mmCIF file of C-alpha atoms in Angstrom:
data_model
loop_
_atom_site.group_PDB
_atom_site.id
_atom_site.type_symbol
_atom_site.label_atom_id
_atom_site.label_comp_id
_atom_site.label_asym_id
_atom_site.label_seq_id
_atom_site.Cartn_x
_atom_site.Cartn_y
_atom_site.Cartn_z
ATOM 1 C CA MET Y 7 -72.406 -27.750 16.777
ATOM 2 C CA GLY Y 8 -73.738 -29.228 13.544
ATOM 3 C CA SER Y 9 -71.755 -29.551 10.491
ATOM 4 C CA ALA Y 10 -71.967 -26.637 8.119
ATOM 5 C CA VAL Y 11 -74.349 -26.800 5.386
ATOM 6 C CA HIS Y 12 -72.470 -25.919 2.059
ATOM 7 C CA LEU Y 13 -74.677 -24.869 -1.067
ATOM 8 C CA SER Y 14 -74.458 -26.366 -4.563
ATOM 9 C CA SER Y 15 -72.950 -24.286 -7.522
ATOM 10 C CA ALA Y 16 -77.291 -24.111 -8.859
ATOM 11 C CA GLU Y 17 -78.216 -23.200 -5.223
ATOM 12 C CA LEU Y 18 -75.425 -20.167 -4.736
ATOM 13 C CA TYR Y 19 -76.239 -18.981 -8.232
ATOM 14 C CA GLU Y 20 -80.192 -18.808 -7.444
ATOM 15 C CA ARG Y 21 -79.305 -16.474 -4.142
ATOM 16 C CA ALA Y 22 -76.647 -14.929 -5.824
ATOM 17 C CA LEU Y 23 -79.041 -13.794 -8.538
ATOM 18 C CA LYS Y 24 -81.073 -11.926 -6.398
ATOM 19 C CA LEU Y 25 -78.121 -10.410 -4.738
ATOM 20 C CA LEU Y 26 -75.917 -9.302 -7.739
ATOM 21 C CA PRO Y 27 -76.871 -7.855 -10.645
ATOM 22 C CA GLY Y 28 -76.924 -11.383 -13.021
ATOM 23 C CA GLY Y 29 -75.525 -12.996 -10.316
ATOM 24 C CA VAL Y 30 -71.935 -12.400 -10.711
ATOM 25 C CA ASN Y 31 -69.575 -9.555 -10.153
ATOM 26 C CA SER Y 32 -67.837 -9.331 -13.609
ATOM 27 C CA PRO Y 33 -69.668 -10.300 -16.448
ATOM 28 C CA VAL Y 34 -67.926 -13.500 -18.308
ATOM 29 C CA ARG Y 35 -68.075 -15.213 -15.048
ATOM 30 C CA ALA Y 36 -71.924 -15.967 -15.687
ATOM 31 C CA MET Y 37 -70.751 -17.988 -18.626
ATOM 32 C CA ARG Y 38 -73.932 -17.044 -20.603
ATOM 33 C CA ALA Y 39 -71.773 -17.176 -23.974
ATOM 34 C CA ILE Y 40 -71.663 -20.667 -23.606
ATOM 35 C CA GLY Y 41 -74.804 -21.427 -22.665
ATOM 36 C CA ARG Y 42 -75.063 -22.564 -19.087
ATOM 37 C CA ASP Y 43 -74.626 -21.514 -15.112
ATOM 38 C CA PRO Y 44 -71.567 -20.920 -13.773
ATOM 39 C CA ILE Y 45 -69.676 -22.744 -11.638
ATOM 40 C CA PHE Y 46 -69.041 -21.805 -8.110
ATOM 41 C CA ILE Y 47 -65.224 -22.155 -6.942
ATOM 42 C CA ALA Y 48 -64.229 -23.580 -3.398
ATOM 43 C CA ARG Y 49 -60.672 -23.463 -3.669
ATOM 44 C CA GLY Y 50 -57.749 -23.476 -6.287
ATOM 45 C CA GLU Y 51 -54.687 -25.933 -6.150
ATOM 46 C CA SER Y 52 -51.534 -25.403 -8.466
ATOM 47 C CA ALA Y 53 -52.862 -25.501 -11.704
ATOM 48 C CA GLU Y 54 -56.324 -27.087 -10.807
ATOM 49 C CA LEU Y 55 -59.910 -25.487 -9.614
ATOM 50 C CA VAL Y 56 -61.943 -27.505 -7.108
ATOM 51 C CA ASP Y 57 -65.676 -26.420 -7.074
ATOM 52 C CA VAL Y 58 -68.254 -26.430 -4.315
ATOM 53 C CA GLU Y 59 -69.293 -29.948 -5.390
ATOM 54 C CA GLY Y 60 -65.978 -31.010 -5.102
ATOM 55 C CA ASN Y 61 -65.382 -31.399 -8.929
ATOM 56 C CA ARG Y 62 -61.814 -31.213 -10.000
ATOM 57 C CA TYR Y 63 -60.413 -28.887 -13.227
ATOM 58 C CA VAL Y 64 -57.226 -28.195 -14.754
ATOM 59 C CA ASP Y 65 -57.496 -24.776 -15.019
ATOM 60 C CA TRP Y 66 -56.628 -22.612 -18.110
ATOM 61 C CA VAL Y 67 -58.310 -19.470 -16.908
ATOM 62 C CA MET Y 68 -55.824 -19.184 -13.758
ATOM 63 C CA SER Y 69 -58.041 -15.728 -12.803
ATOM 64 C CA TRP Y 70 -57.933 -14.477 -16.030
ATOM 65 C CA GLY Y 71 -53.948 -13.980 -15.944
ATOM 66 C CA PRO Y 72 -52.993 -12.852 -12.990
ATOM 67 C CA LEU Y 73 -51.575 -16.564 -11.390
ATOM 68 C CA ILE Y 74 -48.895 -17.158 -13.432
ATOM 69 C CA ALA Y 75 -47.409 -19.023 -10.402
ATOM 70 C CA GLY Y 76 -50.547 -20.977 -9.757
ATOM 71 C CA HIS Y 77 -53.118 -21.148 -7.247
ATOM 72 C CA ALA Y 78 -52.146 -20.612 -3.832
ATOM 73 C CA HIS Y 79 -48.054 -20.727 -4.485
ATOM 74 C CA PRO Y 80 -46.529 -21.346 -1.262
ATOM 75 C CA ASP Y 81 -44.121 -17.985 -1.708
ATOM 76 C CA VAL Y 82 -46.827 -15.966 -2.634
ATOM 77 C CA VAL Y 83 -49.336 -17.407 0.399
ATOM 78 C CA ALA Y 84 -46.488 -16.906 3.005
ATOM 79 C CA ALA Y 85 -45.832 -13.056 1.540
ATOM 80 C CA VAL Y 86 -48.783 -11.906 1.598
ATOM 81 C CA THR Y 87 -49.595 -13.930 5.451
ATOM 82 C CA ALA Y 88 -46.669 -11.763 6.661
ATOM 83 C CA ALA Y 89 -47.867 -8.760 4.987
ATOM 84 C CA ALA Y 90 -51.354 -8.972 6.424
ATOM 85 C CA GLU Y 91 -50.093 -9.719 10.185
ATOM 86 C CA ALA Y 92 -48.211 -6.350 9.663
ATOM 87 C CA GLY Y 93 -51.328 -4.305 8.915
ATOM 88 C CA THR Y 94 -53.638 -4.816 5.847
ATOM 89 C CA SER Y 95 -53.794 -1.336 4.678
ATOM 90 C CA PHE Y 96 -51.975 2.250 5.697
ATOM 91 C CA GLY Y 97 -52.920 4.933 3.481
ATOM 92 C CA ALA Y 98 -49.209 5.769 3.668
ATOM 93 C CA PRO Y 99 -46.056 4.947 1.931
ATOM 94 C CA THR Y 100 -44.382 1.275 2.483
ATOM 95 C CA GLU Y 101 -41.227 -0.104 1.781
ATOM 96 C CA ALA Y 102 -42.549 -3.120 -0.427
ATOM 97 C CA GLU Y 103 -44.071 0.259 -2.678
ATOM 98 C CA VAL Y 104 -40.509 1.054 -3.765
ATOM 99 C CA GLN Y 105 -39.163 -2.531 -3.798
ATOM 100 C CA LEU Y 106 -41.974 -3.196 -6.581
ATOM 101 C CA ALA Y 107 -41.545 -0.011 -8.379
ATOM 102 C CA ALA Y 108 -38.058 -0.896 -8.608
ATOM 103 C CA GLU Y 109 -38.518 -4.153 -9.915
ATOM 104 C CA VAL Y 110 -40.809 -2.957 -12.711
ATOM 105 C CA VAL Y 111 -38.257 -0.206 -13.878
ATOM 106 C CA GLU Y 112 -35.385 -2.849 -13.943
ATOM 107 C CA ARG Y 113 -37.870 -5.171 -15.949
ATOM 108 C CA VAL Y 114 -40.130 -3.223 -18.615
ATOM 109 C CA PRO Y 115 -38.258 -0.969 -21.041
ATOM 110 C CA SER Y 116 -40.296 1.857 -21.130
ATOM 111 C CA ALA Y 117 -40.597 2.066 -17.251
ATOM 112 C CA SER Y 118 -38.239 4.828 -15.305
ATOM 113 C CA MET Y 119 -41.037 6.112 -12.531
ATOM 114 C CA VAL Y 120 -44.417 3.727 -11.832
ATOM 115 C CA ARG Y 121 -47.519 4.954 -10.452
ATOM 116 C CA LEU Y 122 -49.139 1.806 -8.507
ATOM 117 C CA VAL Y 123 -52.822 1.858 -8.679
ATOM 118 C CA SER Y 124 -55.558 -1.078 -8.138
ATOM 119 C CA SER Y 125 -57.152 -2.127 -11.340
ATOM 120 C CA GLY Y 126 -56.225 -2.158 -15.036
ATOM 121 C CA THR Y 127 -59.155 -0.074 -15.693
ATOM 122 C CA GLU Y 128 -57.870 2.601 -13.304
ATOM 123 C CA ALA Y 129 -54.275 2.389 -14.602
ATOM 124 C CA SER Y 130 -55.642 3.146 -18.543
ATOM 125 C CA MET Y 131 -58.011 5.845 -17.400
ATOM 126 C CA SER Y 132 -54.768 7.659 -15.679
ATOM 127 C CA ALA Y 133 -52.470 7.199 -18.531
ATOM 128 C CA LEU Y 134 -54.744 8.400 -21.043
ATOM 129 C CA ARG Y 135 -55.414 11.442 -18.882
ATOM 130 C CA LEU Y 136 -51.676 12.304 -18.381
ATOM 131 C CA ALA Y 137 -50.813 11.799 -22.472
ATOM 132 C CA ARG Y 138 -54.174 14.127 -22.832
ATOM 133 C CA ALA Y 139 -52.177 16.470 -20.346
ATOM 134 C CA ALA Y 140 -48.608 16.092 -21.724
ATOM 135 C CA THR Y 141 -49.865 16.751 -25.622
ATOM 136 C CA GLY Y 142 -52.687 19.159 -24.880
ATOM 137 C CA ARG Y 143 -55.069 16.978 -27.498
ATOM 138 C CA ASP Y 144 -58.214 15.293 -26.737
ATOM 139 C CA LYS Y 145 -58.643 12.642 -29.357
ATOM 140 C CA ILE Y 146 -57.443 8.766 -28.493
ATOM 141 C CA ALA Y 147 -56.653 6.117 -31.303
ATOM 142 C CA LYS Y 148 -57.543 2.679 -30.029
ATOM 143 C CA PHE Y 149 -58.116 -0.436 -32.435
ATOM 144 C CA ALA Y 150 -61.498 -2.526 -32.717
ATOM 145 C CA GLY Y 151 -61.742 -5.304 -30.582
ATOM 146 C CA ALA Y 152 -59.213 -4.022 -28.221
ATOM 147 C CA TYR Y 153 -60.571 -3.539 -24.153
ATOM 148 C CA HIS Y 154 -58.819 -1.519 -22.018
ATOM 149 C CA GLY Y 155 -60.897 -1.776 -19.014
ATOM 150 C CA HIS Y 156 -64.454 -0.073 -18.623
ATOM 151 C CA VAL Y 157 -63.408 3.529 -19.064
ATOM 152 C CA ASP Y 158 -66.223 5.552 -20.381
ATOM 153 C CA GLY Y 159 -64.365 7.024 -23.398
ATOM 154 C CA LEU Y 160 -62.832 3.921 -24.774
ATOM 155 C CA LEU Y 161 -65.997 1.628 -24.751
ATOM 156 C CA ALA Y 162 -66.131 2.879 -27.866
ATOM 157 C CA GLU Y 163 -66.488 0.272 -30.866
ATOM 158 C CA ALA Y 164 -65.897 0.087 -34.350
ATOM 159 C CA GLY Y 165 -68.438 0.019 -37.433
ATOM 160 C CA SER Y 166 -68.219 -1.298 -40.824
ATOM 161 C CA GLY Y 167 -65.131 1.133 -41.954
ATOM 162 C CA LEU Y 168 -61.052 0.971 -40.870
ATOM 163 C CA ALA Y 169 -61.602 4.002 -38.690
ATOM 164 C CA THR Y 170 -64.612 5.016 -37.230
ATOM 165 C CA GLN Y 171 -65.600 7.995 -34.987
ATOM 166 C CA GLY Y 172 -66.075 6.114 -31.489
ATOM 167 C CA ILE Y 173 -69.752 5.676 -30.787
ATOM 168 C CA PRO Y 174 -70.351 4.603 -27.064
ATOM 169 C CA ALA Y 175 -70.466 0.534 -26.972
ATOM 170 C CA SER Y 176 -72.498 0.638 -23.603
ATOM 171 C CA PRO Y 177 -75.691 2.457 -22.764
ATOM 172 C CA GLY Y 178 -74.877 5.280 -20.298
ATOM 173 C CA VAL Y 179 -71.584 6.497 -21.935
ATOM 174 C CA THR Y 180 -72.136 9.718 -23.602
ATOM 175 C CA ALA Y 181 -71.842 10.258 -27.244
ATOM 176 C CA ALA Y 182 -69.769 13.364 -26.053
ATOM 177 C CA GLN Y 183 -67.330 10.564 -23.850
ATOM 178 C CA ALA Y 184 -67.082 8.386 -26.936
ATOM 179 C CA LYS Y 185 -66.504 11.067 -29.625
ATOM 180 C CA ASP Y 186 -62.918 11.719 -28.609
ATOM 181 C CA THR Y 187 -62.098 8.029 -29.131
ATOM 182 C CA VAL Y 188 -61.123 7.041 -33.007
ATOM 183 C CA VAL Y 189 -61.301 3.188 -33.721
ATOM 184 C CA PHE Y 190 -59.331 1.910 -36.459
ATOM 185 C CA GLY Y 191 -58.626 -2.261 -37.152
ATOM 186 C CA TRP Y 192 -55.913 -3.912 -36.120
ATOM 187 C CA GLY Y 193 -53.012 -3.765 -38.783
ATOM 188 C CA THR Y 194 -54.140 -0.159 -39.710
ATOM 189 C CA VAL Y 195 -51.721 2.686 -38.781
ATOM 190 C CA PRO Y 196 -53.776 5.620 -37.538
ATOM 191 C CA GLU Y 197 -53.960 8.750 -39.494
ATOM 192 C CA GLY Y 198 -54.691 12.181 -37.814
ATOM 193 C CA GLU Y 199 -53.678 14.405 -34.758
ATOM 194 C CA PHE Y 200 -53.921 12.271 -31.500
ATOM 195 C CA ALA Y 201 -52.848 12.526 -27.799
ATOM 196 C CA ALA Y 202 -52.568 8.886 -27.998
ATOM 197 C CA ILE Y 203 -52.196 5.633 -29.855
ATOM 198 C CA VAL Y 204 -53.311 2.756 -27.405
ATOM 199 C CA CYS Y 205 -53.277 -0.605 -28.071
ATOM 200 C CA GLU Y 206 -52.543 -4.220 -26.658
ATOM 201 C CA PRO Y 207 -49.079 -4.859 -28.151
ATOM 202 C CA TYR Y 208 -50.623 -8.548 -28.243
ATOM 203 C CA PRO Y 209 -54.442 -8.115 -28.384
ATOM 204 C CA ALA Y 210 -55.900 -10.885 -26.233
ATOM 205 C CA ASN Y 211 -59.496 -9.322 -25.725
ATOM 206 C CA MET Y 212 -60.950 -10.437 -29.244
ATOM 207 C CA GLY Y 213 -58.812 -13.867 -28.414
ATOM 208 C CA LEU Y 214 -55.218 -13.786 -28.943
ATOM 209 C CA VAL Y 215 -54.209 -11.882 -32.023
ATOM 210 C CA LEU Y 216 -50.542 -11.320 -32.754
ATOM 211 C CA PRO Y 217 -49.541 -8.046 -34.575
ATOM 212 C CA PRO Y 218 -48.452 -8.131 -38.533
ATOM 213 C CA ASP Y 219 -44.684 -8.113 -38.789
ATOM 214 C CA GLY Y 220 -43.513 -4.570 -38.468
ATOM 215 C CA PHE Y 221 -46.813 -3.269 -37.004
ATOM 216 C CA LEU Y 222 -45.725 -1.764 -33.698
ATOM 217 C CA ALA Y 223 -42.447 -0.076 -35.214
ATOM 218 C CA ALA Y 224 -44.840 1.708 -37.268
ATOM 219 C CA LEU Y 225 -47.031 2.688 -34.380
ATOM 220 C CA ARG Y 226 -43.923 3.804 -32.753
ATOM 221 C CA GLU Y 227 -43.002 5.895 -35.883
ATOM 222 C CA ARG Y 228 -46.071 7.499 -36.640
ATOM 223 C CA ALA Y 229 -46.563 8.406 -32.753
ATOM 224 C CA THR Y 230 -43.516 10.208 -32.804
ATOM 225 C CA GLN Y 231 -43.851 11.830 -36.115
ATOM 226 C CA SER Y 232 -47.345 12.779 -35.308
ATOM 227 C CA GLY Y 233 -46.595 13.807 -31.637
ATOM 228 C CA ALA Y 234 -48.876 11.679 -30.008
ATOM 229 C CA LEU Y 235 -47.825 9.203 -27.093
ATOM 230 C CA LEU Y 236 -47.509 5.483 -27.918
ATOM 231 C CA VAL Y 237 -49.316 3.628 -24.984
ATOM 232 C CA PHE Y 238 -49.044 -0.141 -24.609
ATOM 233 C CA ASP Y 239 -51.362 -1.660 -22.767
ATOM 234 C CA GLU Y 240 -49.704 -4.432 -21.397
ATOM 235 C CA VAL Y 241 -51.984 -5.804 -18.512
ATOM 236 C CA ILE Y 242 -52.465 -8.930 -19.898
ATOM 237 C CA SER Y 243 -48.880 -9.665 -22.024
ATOM 238 C CA GLY Y 244 -46.648 -7.606 -19.179
ATOM 239 C CA PHE Y 245 -44.474 -9.898 -17.037
ATOM 240 C CA ARG Y 246 -46.498 -12.973 -18.720
ATOM 241 C CA VAL Y 247 -44.904 -13.142 -22.458
ATOM 242 C CA SER Y 248 -41.251 -12.309 -21.277
ATOM 243 C CA ARG Y 249 -39.788 -10.443 -18.671
ATOM 244 C CA GLY Y 250 -40.314 -7.047 -19.775
ATOM 245 C CA GLY Y 251 -43.789 -7.755 -21.347
ATOM 246 C CA ALA Y 252 -44.293 -7.637 -25.247
ATOM 247 C CA GLN Y 253 -42.123 -4.278 -25.814
ATOM 248 C CA GLU Y 254 -38.850 -6.177 -25.147
ATOM 249 C CA ARG Y 255 -39.853 -9.227 -26.624
ATOM 250 C CA GLU Y 256 -40.317 -6.846 -30.063
ATOM 251 C CA GLY Y 257 -38.054 -4.445 -29.340
ATOM 252 C CA VAL Y 258 -40.687 -1.609 -29.729
ATOM 253 C CA THR Y 259 -40.681 1.078 -26.718
ATOM 254 C CA PRO Y 260 -43.872 3.227 -25.899
ATOM 255 C CA ASP Y 261 -43.770 6.014 -24.104
ATOM 256 C CA LEU Y 262 -46.374 4.922 -21.245
ATOM 257 C CA SER Y 263 -47.183 1.096 -20.531
ATOM 258 C CA ILE Y 264 -50.545 0.532 -18.703
ATOM 259 C CA LEU Y 265 -49.654 -2.787 -16.528
ATOM 260 C CA GLY Y 266 -51.803 -5.460 -14.167
ATOM 261 C CA LYS Y 267 -52.482 -8.542 -13.511
ATOM 262 C CA VAL Y 268 -49.481 -10.965 -12.819
ATOM 263 C CA ILE Y 269 -48.134 -7.150 -11.099
ATOM 264 C CA GLY Y 270 -50.275 -7.957 -8.320
ATOM 265 C CA GLY Y 271 -49.814 -11.655 -8.352
ATOM 266 C CA GLY Y 272 -53.717 -12.513 -7.724
ATOM 267 C CA LEU Y 273 -54.566 -9.510 -5.758
ATOM 268 C CA PRO Y 274 -56.008 -6.262 -7.050
ATOM 269 C CA ALA Y 275 -52.344 -4.041 -8.277
ATOM 270 C CA ALA Y 276 -52.100 -2.303 -11.319
ATOM 271 C CA ALA Y 277 -49.777 0.564 -12.252
ATOM 272 C CA TYR Y 278 -48.797 3.358 -15.244
ATOM 273 C CA ALA Y 279 -45.284 4.007 -15.982
ATOM 274 C CA GLY Y 280 -43.044 5.799 -18.069
ATOM 275 C CA PRO Y 281 -39.911 8.085 -18.470
ATOM 276 C CA PRO Y 282 -39.671 11.014 -15.617
ATOM 277 C CA GLU Y 283 -40.515 13.959 -17.763
ATOM 278 C CA LEU Y 284 -44.169 12.790 -18.224
ATOM 279 C CA MET Y 285 -44.444 10.783 -14.936
ATOM 280 C CA GLN Y 286 -43.441 14.198 -13.294
ATOM 281 C CA ARG Y 287 -46.671 15.790 -14.409
ATOM 282 C CA ILE Y 288 -48.500 13.150 -11.955
ATOM 283 C CA ALA Y 289 -49.626 14.878 -8.605
ATOM 284 C CA PRO Y 290 -47.948 15.598 -6.468
ATOM 285 C CA ALA Y 291 -44.858 16.342 -8.736
ATOM 286 C CA GLY Y 292 -47.016 17.918 -10.911
ATOM 287 C CA ASP Y 293 -50.742 19.129 -11.837
ATOM 288 C CA VAL Y 294 -52.491 15.829 -13.308
ATOM 289 C CA TYR Y 295 -54.457 14.466 -10.519
ATOM 290 C CA GLN Y 296 -54.709 10.831 -9.582
ATOM 291 C CA ALA Y 297 -55.057 9.123 -5.953
ATOM 292 C CA GLY Y 298 -56.264 6.027 -4.429
ATOM 293 C CA THR Y 299 -56.515 4.930 -1.004
ATOM 294 C CA LEU Y 300 -55.454 1.218 -1.718
ATOM 295 C CA SER Y 301 -52.890 2.190 -4.201
ATOM 296 C CA GLY Y 302 -49.583 0.248 -3.364
ATOM 297 C CA ASN Y 303 -51.443 -1.806 -0.735
ATOM 298 C CA PRO Y 304 -49.211 -3.808 1.385
ATOM 299 C CA LEU Y 305 -50.789 -7.093 0.580
ATOM 300 C CA ALA Y 306 -50.780 -6.759 -3.234
ATOM 301 C CA THR Y 307 -47.696 -5.559 -3.268
ATOM 302 C CA ALA Y 308 -46.243 -8.117 -1.354
ATOM 303 C CA ALA Y 309 -48.174 -10.840 -3.756
ATOM 304 C CA GLY Y 310 -47.008 -9.087 -6.762
ATOM 305 C CA LEU Y 311 -42.924 -8.940 -5.729
ATOM 306 C CA ALA Y 312 -42.894 -12.365 -4.496
ATOM 307 C CA THR Y 313 -44.760 -13.607 -7.973
ATOM 308 C CA LEU Y 314 -42.291 -11.438 -10.011
ATOM 309 C CA ARG Y 315 -39.503 -13.299 -8.038
ATOM 310 C CA LEU Y 316 -40.099 -16.047 -9.557
ATOM 311 C CA LEU Y 317 -40.100 -14.898 -13.270
ATOM 312 C CA ASP Y 318 -36.589 -15.719 -14.420
ATOM 313 C CA GLU Y 319 -35.121 -16.741 -17.522
ATOM 314 C CA GLY Y 320 -35.763 -20.447 -16.825
ATOM 315 C CA ALA Y 321 -39.327 -19.880 -15.750
ATOM 316 C CA TYR Y 322 -40.159 -18.251 -19.237
ATOM 317 C CA GLU Y 323 -38.422 -21.241 -20.920
ATOM 318 C CA ARG Y 324 -40.903 -23.573 -19.324
ATOM 319 C CA LEU Y 325 -43.599 -21.523 -20.331
ATOM 320 C CA GLU Y 326 -42.958 -21.089 -24.101
ATOM 321 C CA ARG Y 327 -42.228 -24.901 -23.962
ATOM 322 C CA LEU Y 328 -45.394 -25.743 -22.271
ATOM 323 C CA THR Y 329 -47.956 -23.305 -24.223
ATOM 324 C CA ALA Y 330 -46.351 -24.703 -27.651
ATOM 325 C CA ALA Y 331 -46.991 -28.258 -26.249
ATOM 326 C CA LEU Y 332 -50.367 -27.477 -25.953
ATOM 327 C CA ALA Y 333 -50.816 -25.434 -29.264
ATOM 328 C CA ASP Y 334 -49.307 -28.075 -30.992
ATOM 329 C CA GLY Y 335 -51.725 -30.688 -29.024
ATOM 330 C CA LEU Y 336 -54.960 -28.834 -29.758
ATOM 331 C CA ARG Y 337 -54.276 -28.317 -33.400
ATOM 332 C CA GLU Y 338 -53.754 -32.169 -33.902
ATOM 333 C CA ALA Y 339 -56.650 -33.130 -31.302
ATOM 334 C CA ALA Y 340 -58.876 -30.842 -33.978
ATOM 335 C CA ALA Y 341 -58.665 -33.186 -36.758
ATOM 336 C CA ASP Y 342 -60.874 -32.182 -39.286
ATOM 337 C CA THR Y 343 -62.567 -29.456 -37.223
ATOM 338 C CA PRO Y 344 -61.619 -25.832 -38.535
ATOM 339 C CA VAL Y 345 -60.022 -24.404 -35.851
ATOM 340 C CA GLN Y 346 -57.187 -21.309 -35.706
ATOM 341 C CA VAL Y 347 -54.935 -21.695 -32.822
ATOM 342 C CA CYS Y 348 -52.905 -19.000 -32.064
ATOM 343 C CA HIS Y 349 -50.508 -18.906 -29.347
ATOM 344 C CA THR Y 350 -47.283 -17.039 -27.412
ATOM 345 C CA THR Y 351 -45.523 -17.672 -24.291
ATOM 346 C CA GLY Y 352 -48.005 -18.092 -21.565
ATOM 347 C CA LEU Y 353 -50.959 -17.125 -23.793
ATOM 348 C CA LEU Y 354 -53.283 -19.177 -26.537
ATOM 349 C CA THR Y 355 -56.646 -19.011 -28.232
ATOM 350 C CA VAL Y 356 -58.398 -21.958 -30.125
ATOM 351 C CA PHE Y 357 -60.543 -19.983 -32.902
ATOM 352 C CA PHE Y 358 -63.128 -22.254 -34.382
ATOM 353 C CA SER Y 359 -62.743 -20.509 -37.878
ATOM 354 C CA GLU Y 360 -61.587 -22.015 -41.378
ATOM 355 C CA GLU Y 361 -59.301 -18.665 -42.007
ATOM 356 C CA PRO Y 362 -56.574 -17.238 -39.754
ATOM 357 C CA VAL Y 363 -57.682 -14.771 -37.110
ATOM 358 C CA ARG Y 364 -55.764 -11.279 -37.910
ATOM 359 C CA ASP Y 365 -58.295 -8.871 -36.605
ATOM 360 C CA TYR Y 366 -61.567 -8.032 -34.586
ATOM 361 C CA GLU Y 367 -63.535 -8.537 -38.041
ATOM 362 C CA ASP Y 368 -62.049 -11.833 -38.538
ATOM 363 C CA ALA Y 369 -62.327 -13.143 -34.629
ATOM 364 C CA LYS Y 370 -66.323 -11.641 -34.841
ATOM 365 C CA ARG Y 371 -66.899 -14.633 -37.960
ATOM 366 C CA CYS Y 372 -65.845 -17.327 -35.789
ATOM 367 C CA ASP Y 373 -68.264 -19.932 -34.994
ATOM 368 C CA THR Y 374 -69.313 -19.080 -31.508
ATOM 369 C CA GLU Y 375 -71.900 -21.875 -30.886
ATOM 370 C CA ALA Y 376 -69.309 -24.574 -31.666
ATOM 371 C CA TYR Y 377 -66.474 -23.085 -29.214
ATOM 372 C CA ALA Y 378 -69.810 -23.022 -26.596
ATOM 373 C CA ALA Y 379 -70.504 -26.633 -27.286
ATOM 374 C CA PHE Y 380 -66.768 -27.380 -27.026
ATOM 375 C CA CYS Y 381 -66.386 -25.526 -24.083
ATOM 376 C CA ARG Y 382 -69.007 -27.128 -22.293
ATOM 377 C CA ALA Y 383 -67.826 -30.467 -23.561
ATOM 378 C CA MET Y 384 -64.240 -29.647 -22.027
ATOM 379 C CA LEU Y 385 -65.795 -28.854 -18.478
ATOM 380 C CA ASP Y 386 -67.627 -31.933 -18.320
ATOM 381 C CA ARG Y 387 -64.478 -33.725 -18.746
ATOM 382 C CA GLY Y 388 -62.796 -31.843 -16.074
ATOM 383 C CA VAL Y 389 -61.153 -28.755 -18.085
ATOM 384 C CA TYR Y 390 -61.896 -25.374 -17.276
ATOM 385 C CA LEU Y 391 -61.610 -23.306 -20.330
ATOM 386 C CA PRO Y 392 -62.324 -19.303 -20.742
ATOM 387 C CA PRO Y 393 -66.582 -19.246 -21.248
ATOM 388 C CA SER Y 394 -66.016 -16.911 -24.199
ATOM 389 C CA GLN Y 395 -64.532 -17.535 -27.732
ATOM 390 C CA PHE Y 396 -62.843 -13.757 -27.256
ATOM 391 C CA GLU Y 397 -60.645 -14.719 -24.624
ATOM 392 C CA ALA Y 398 -57.235 -16.141 -24.155
ATOM 393 C CA TRP Y 399 -55.987 -19.232 -22.153
ATOM 394 C CA PHE Y 400 -53.304 -18.617 -19.502
ATOM 395 C CA PRO Y 401 -50.718 -21.219 -19.356
ATOM 396 C CA SER Y 402 -48.836 -21.261 -15.908
ATOM 397 C CA LEU Y 403 -45.984 -22.363 -14.321
ATOM 398 C CA ALA Y 404 -47.977 -24.762 -12.615
ATOM 399 C CA HIS Y 405 -49.141 -26.515 -15.053
ATOM 400 C CA THR Y 406 -47.194 -29.633 -16.050
ATOM 401 C CA ASP Y 407 -46.866 -32.283 -19.029
ATOM 402 C CA ALA Y 408 -49.735 -34.237 -17.288
ATOM 403 C CA HIS Y 409 -51.887 -31.199 -17.180
ATOM 404 C CA VAL Y 410 -51.146 -30.876 -20.842
ATOM 405 C CA GLU Y 411 -52.007 -34.516 -21.664
ATOM 406 C CA ARG Y 412 -55.418 -34.464 -19.684
ATOM 407 C CA THR Y 413 -56.233 -31.683 -21.787
ATOM 408 C CA LEU Y 414 -55.429 -32.942 -24.751
ATOM 409 C CA GLU Y 415 -57.129 -36.445 -24.082
ATOM 410 C CA ALA Y 416 -60.622 -34.278 -23.293
ATOM 411 C CA ALA Y 417 -59.970 -32.140 -26.408
ATOM 412 C CA ARG Y 418 -59.852 -35.435 -28.688
ATOM 413 C CA GLU Y 419 -63.044 -36.692 -27.211
ATOM 414 C CA ALA Y 420 -64.879 -33.074 -27.242
ATOM 415 C CA PHE Y 421 -63.944 -32.209 -30.830
ATOM 416 C CA ALA Y 422 -65.083 -35.885 -31.961
ATOM 417 C CA ALA Y 423 -68.326 -35.030 -30.198
#
């Protein structure tokens, strides 16, 4: 038997371009924003990635957030292996679904009942359908720079004004689908009547931009006064910034929560959650239809449960300390380079900007070419960063002080270059 021939990243990409649109299955992976071809990964170990050529990187992307425990954590691998041996999918209820829902209810302030689904996009689409059914209204208020999955009606972007009637941000989205979305600047309390006001409480899809003081409480007040449902998209912040997400940290409870990433521990899982009076509207308890063959999949629930069980108070203290050390070190490493480092527990963004970044307009003014050059220089030095100025870094429990120091050493050289 001859040994298997392993293709390089360049060879794999050339082949992928003929088989996959753009050579990838999700756009940011193509690395076009930083002006290079993608890196094909062979495996992950703890907080590191190894590419198909055998190059090793400190990984600050961590699959865009789910891997808060690190790559191939032994507890998660054991749980998934045991689940797989018992059967990968049944399309019928299992005990693990009930356990995962109970874990969510115990942690997340707004959650009394949970519907499990397979992706964040599916969760946000379903939560907003429920909000429209519950209020009898059509319009949704969202914020510029926020991404709530590739739902047709939510792929609307803001113009120059504070509030803009939704215009499609992607071909294939009809004007009719986008017109029920009204886009506001982050930090602006929406005026008008809406089925829902939906936001990431800690926006992390324009890079991390924390809410102004009192803003989330003002949204809660406006939603209550106007009869809208307040929907927090905690796909990124849920179980990451604290046990119960940003809503627990900020002391503001939404009507509905959208959860994803960490809840699946690296496998496809997401959820939406809220009080019984809303959630009982969902079929088969009620008349709002939503279904999914792989919802509550045994492998995903196993990975999610194993991950959540690692996230105790001590875990968040470690994550907070490590993220702060990384953020402080990056500010210092930048020296005279004009950057803003925004961070909270388990999330961080380096903005190439002279001024603090407070909203999407500020984020769009960042020097994306400088970020691209920095990112390429970091990859050359064995540090894997989000290949986009508008994405967050994801520190994990697998990262150590040594990983931070390796990153800062590379950053000092990259900034200097």
